[in-house]
Amino acid sequence: MVLLDDSFASIATAVRLGRSVYQNIRKFLIYVFSSNIGELGPILAATFAGFPLVPVSAVQILAIDLGSDVMPALALGAERPEPDVMDRPPRSRHERLFSAAVVGRILFLGGIQALGVCAVFFWHIHSSGIPFDDFTEDHPVYREAVTLAQGGIVLSQFFVSLAVRTDRQSIPKAGLLSNPALLAAGGFGVALMAAISYLPPLQAVFNTAPLDATDWAVLAGLGTLPLLADEVRKAWLRRRADRRKGGPR
């Protein structure tokens, strides 16, 4: 280590930034791979349920990955260090980037996201009362259902990006507006989803249908579930850390 000034405090600053970079890489991985579970889960569910068509087509997944996922993932790289980052013990030199905690959080957030998307897709299919075998790619109910599925993935991914901003700190305490780049990236993804739903040229490409206000409200409600569940997980981690230290600080 080479100091460029006369202050040994620079060592602590360098360690703090180094830990922050490592954490941000993990946040990026958790966000991307949990989103992939949210995309894959409905497809597997439809296969096991005997539904003849896919809940999310390949071109829709491409639009999600390139249009809605990339910018929020990059914005997570600019996340500021958490306040307790220097209170944590040094990680083991043998610890892998995909640790058990990282994989567990990916499955946790991705599983909730996949369940929400499956629920909104099959709810719309079953509420129509139409047998599975009668659905075709051009059926209006199917087009509405796949639009709901894509919208559910996009909105839930936005809330997942908020959730992974911190490992333990509550998001309201960290500040919802403290990473404006992430909010702008998420807003772009939602705007793109709205364009895919309402613009006829994009409807023809993605085989989608327009969503009404009730549909958006349902998708927003389901999308918040990963964020709320992760807030509960973080609260449990903070209480456990306080007990180990002998009480709240």
PDB file of N, CA and C in Angstrom, residues 20 31 41 98-99 101 111 130 156 161 170 178 180 209 214-215 220 225:
ATOM      1  N   SER A  20     -16.768  -1.245  -0.116  1.00  0.00           N
ATOM      2  CA  SER A  20     -17.960  -0.772  -0.828  1.00  0.00           C
ATOM      3  C   SER A  20     -17.999  -1.308  -2.253  1.00  0.00           C
ATOM      4  N   TYR A  31     -28.979  -8.723  -8.025  1.00  0.00           N
ATOM      5  CA  TYR A  31     -30.045  -8.133  -8.839  1.00  0.00           C
ATOM      6  C   TYR A  31     -30.224  -8.884 -10.150  1.00  0.00           C
ATOM      7  N   GLY A  41     -38.926 -18.708 -13.775  1.00  0.00           N
ATOM      8  CA  GLY A  41     -39.947 -19.360 -12.958  1.00  0.00           C
ATOM      9  C   GLY A  41     -41.298 -19.520 -13.652  1.00  0.00           C
ATOM     10  N   PHE A  98     -19.761 -15.710  -4.928  1.00  0.00           N
ATOM     11  CA  PHE A  98     -21.073 -16.343  -4.790  1.00  0.00           C
ATOM     12  C   PHE A  98     -21.079 -17.143  -3.487  1.00  0.00           C
ATOM     13  N   SER A  99     -21.150 -16.442  -2.382  1.00  0.00           N
ATOM     14  CA  SER A  99     -21.194 -17.102  -1.082  1.00  0.00           C
ATOM     15  C   SER A  99     -22.585 -17.667  -0.833  1.00  0.00           C
ATOM     16  N   ALA A 101     -24.591 -16.752   1.460  1.00  0.00           N
ATOM     17  CA  ALA A 101     -25.503 -15.641   1.721  1.00  0.00           C
ATOM     18  C   ALA A 101     -25.983 -15.010   0.417  1.00  0.00           C
ATOM     19  N   GLY A 111     -37.293 -15.948  -6.007  1.00  0.00           N
ATOM     20  CA  GLY A 111     -38.451 -16.813  -5.781  1.00  0.00           C
ATOM     21  C   GLY A 111     -39.729 -16.024  -5.548  1.00  0.00           C
ATOM     22  N   ILE A 130     -61.477 -20.107 -19.974  1.00  0.00           N
ATOM     23  CA  ILE A 130     -61.177 -20.761 -21.250  1.00  0.00           C
ATOM     24  C   ILE A 130     -60.211 -21.920 -21.004  1.00  0.00           C
ATOM     25  N   SER A 156     -41.430  -5.661 -10.591  1.00  0.00           N
ATOM     26  CA  SER A 156     -40.799  -6.335  -9.455  1.00  0.00           C
ATOM     27  C   SER A 156     -39.289  -6.160  -9.502  1.00  0.00           C
ATOM     28  N   SER A 161     -34.318  -3.904  -7.265  1.00  0.00           N
ATOM     29  CA  SER A 161     -33.143  -3.028  -7.341  1.00  0.00           C
ATOM     30  C   SER A 161     -33.063  -2.111  -6.131  1.00  0.00           C
ATOM     31  N   SER A 170     -32.104  -0.313   6.498  1.00  0.00           N
ATOM     32  CA  SER A 170     -33.431  -0.132   5.928  1.00  0.00           C
ATOM     33  C   SER A 170     -33.370   0.872   4.782  1.00  0.00           C
ATOM     34  N   SER A 178     -31.457   8.826  -2.523  1.00  0.00           N
ATOM     35  CA  SER A 178     -30.008   8.971  -2.415  1.00  0.00           C
ATOM     36  C   SER A 178     -29.250   8.389  -3.609  1.00  0.00           C
ATOM     37  N   PRO A 180     -30.210   8.759  -7.291  1.00  0.00           N
ATOM     38  CA  PRO A 180     -31.130   9.192  -8.355  1.00  0.00           C
ATOM     39  C   PRO A 180     -30.924   8.458  -9.673  1.00  0.00           C
ATOM     40  N   ALA A 209     -50.851  -6.384 -25.185  1.00  0.00           N
ATOM     41  CA  ALA A 209     -52.138  -5.712 -25.195  1.00  0.00           C
ATOM     42  C   ALA A 209     -52.090  -4.585 -24.172  1.00  0.00           C
ATOM     43  N   THR A 214     -56.302  -0.765 -13.211  1.00  0.00           N
ATOM     44  CA  THR A 214     -56.361  -1.858 -12.230  1.00  0.00           C
ATOM     45  C   THR A 214     -55.204  -2.823 -12.409  1.00  0.00           C
ATOM     46  N   ASP A 215     -54.870  -3.114 -13.666  1.00  0.00           N
ATOM     47  CA  ASP A 215     -53.734  -4.006 -13.932  1.00  0.00           C
ATOM     48  C   ASP A 215     -52.439  -3.436 -13.365  1.00  0.00           C
ATOM     49  N   ALA A 220     -48.105  -3.308  -9.374  1.00  0.00           N
ATOM     50  CA  ALA A 220     -47.329  -2.537  -8.401  1.00  0.00           C
ATOM     51  C   ALA A 220     -47.390  -3.181  -7.017  1.00  0.00           C
ATOM     52  N   LEU A 225     -43.654  -6.773  -3.093  1.00  0.00           N
ATOM     53  CA  LEU A 225     -43.462  -7.902  -2.174  1.00  0.00           C
ATOM     54  C   LEU A 225     -41.991  -8.240  -1.930  1.00  0.00           C
TER      55      LEU A 225
END
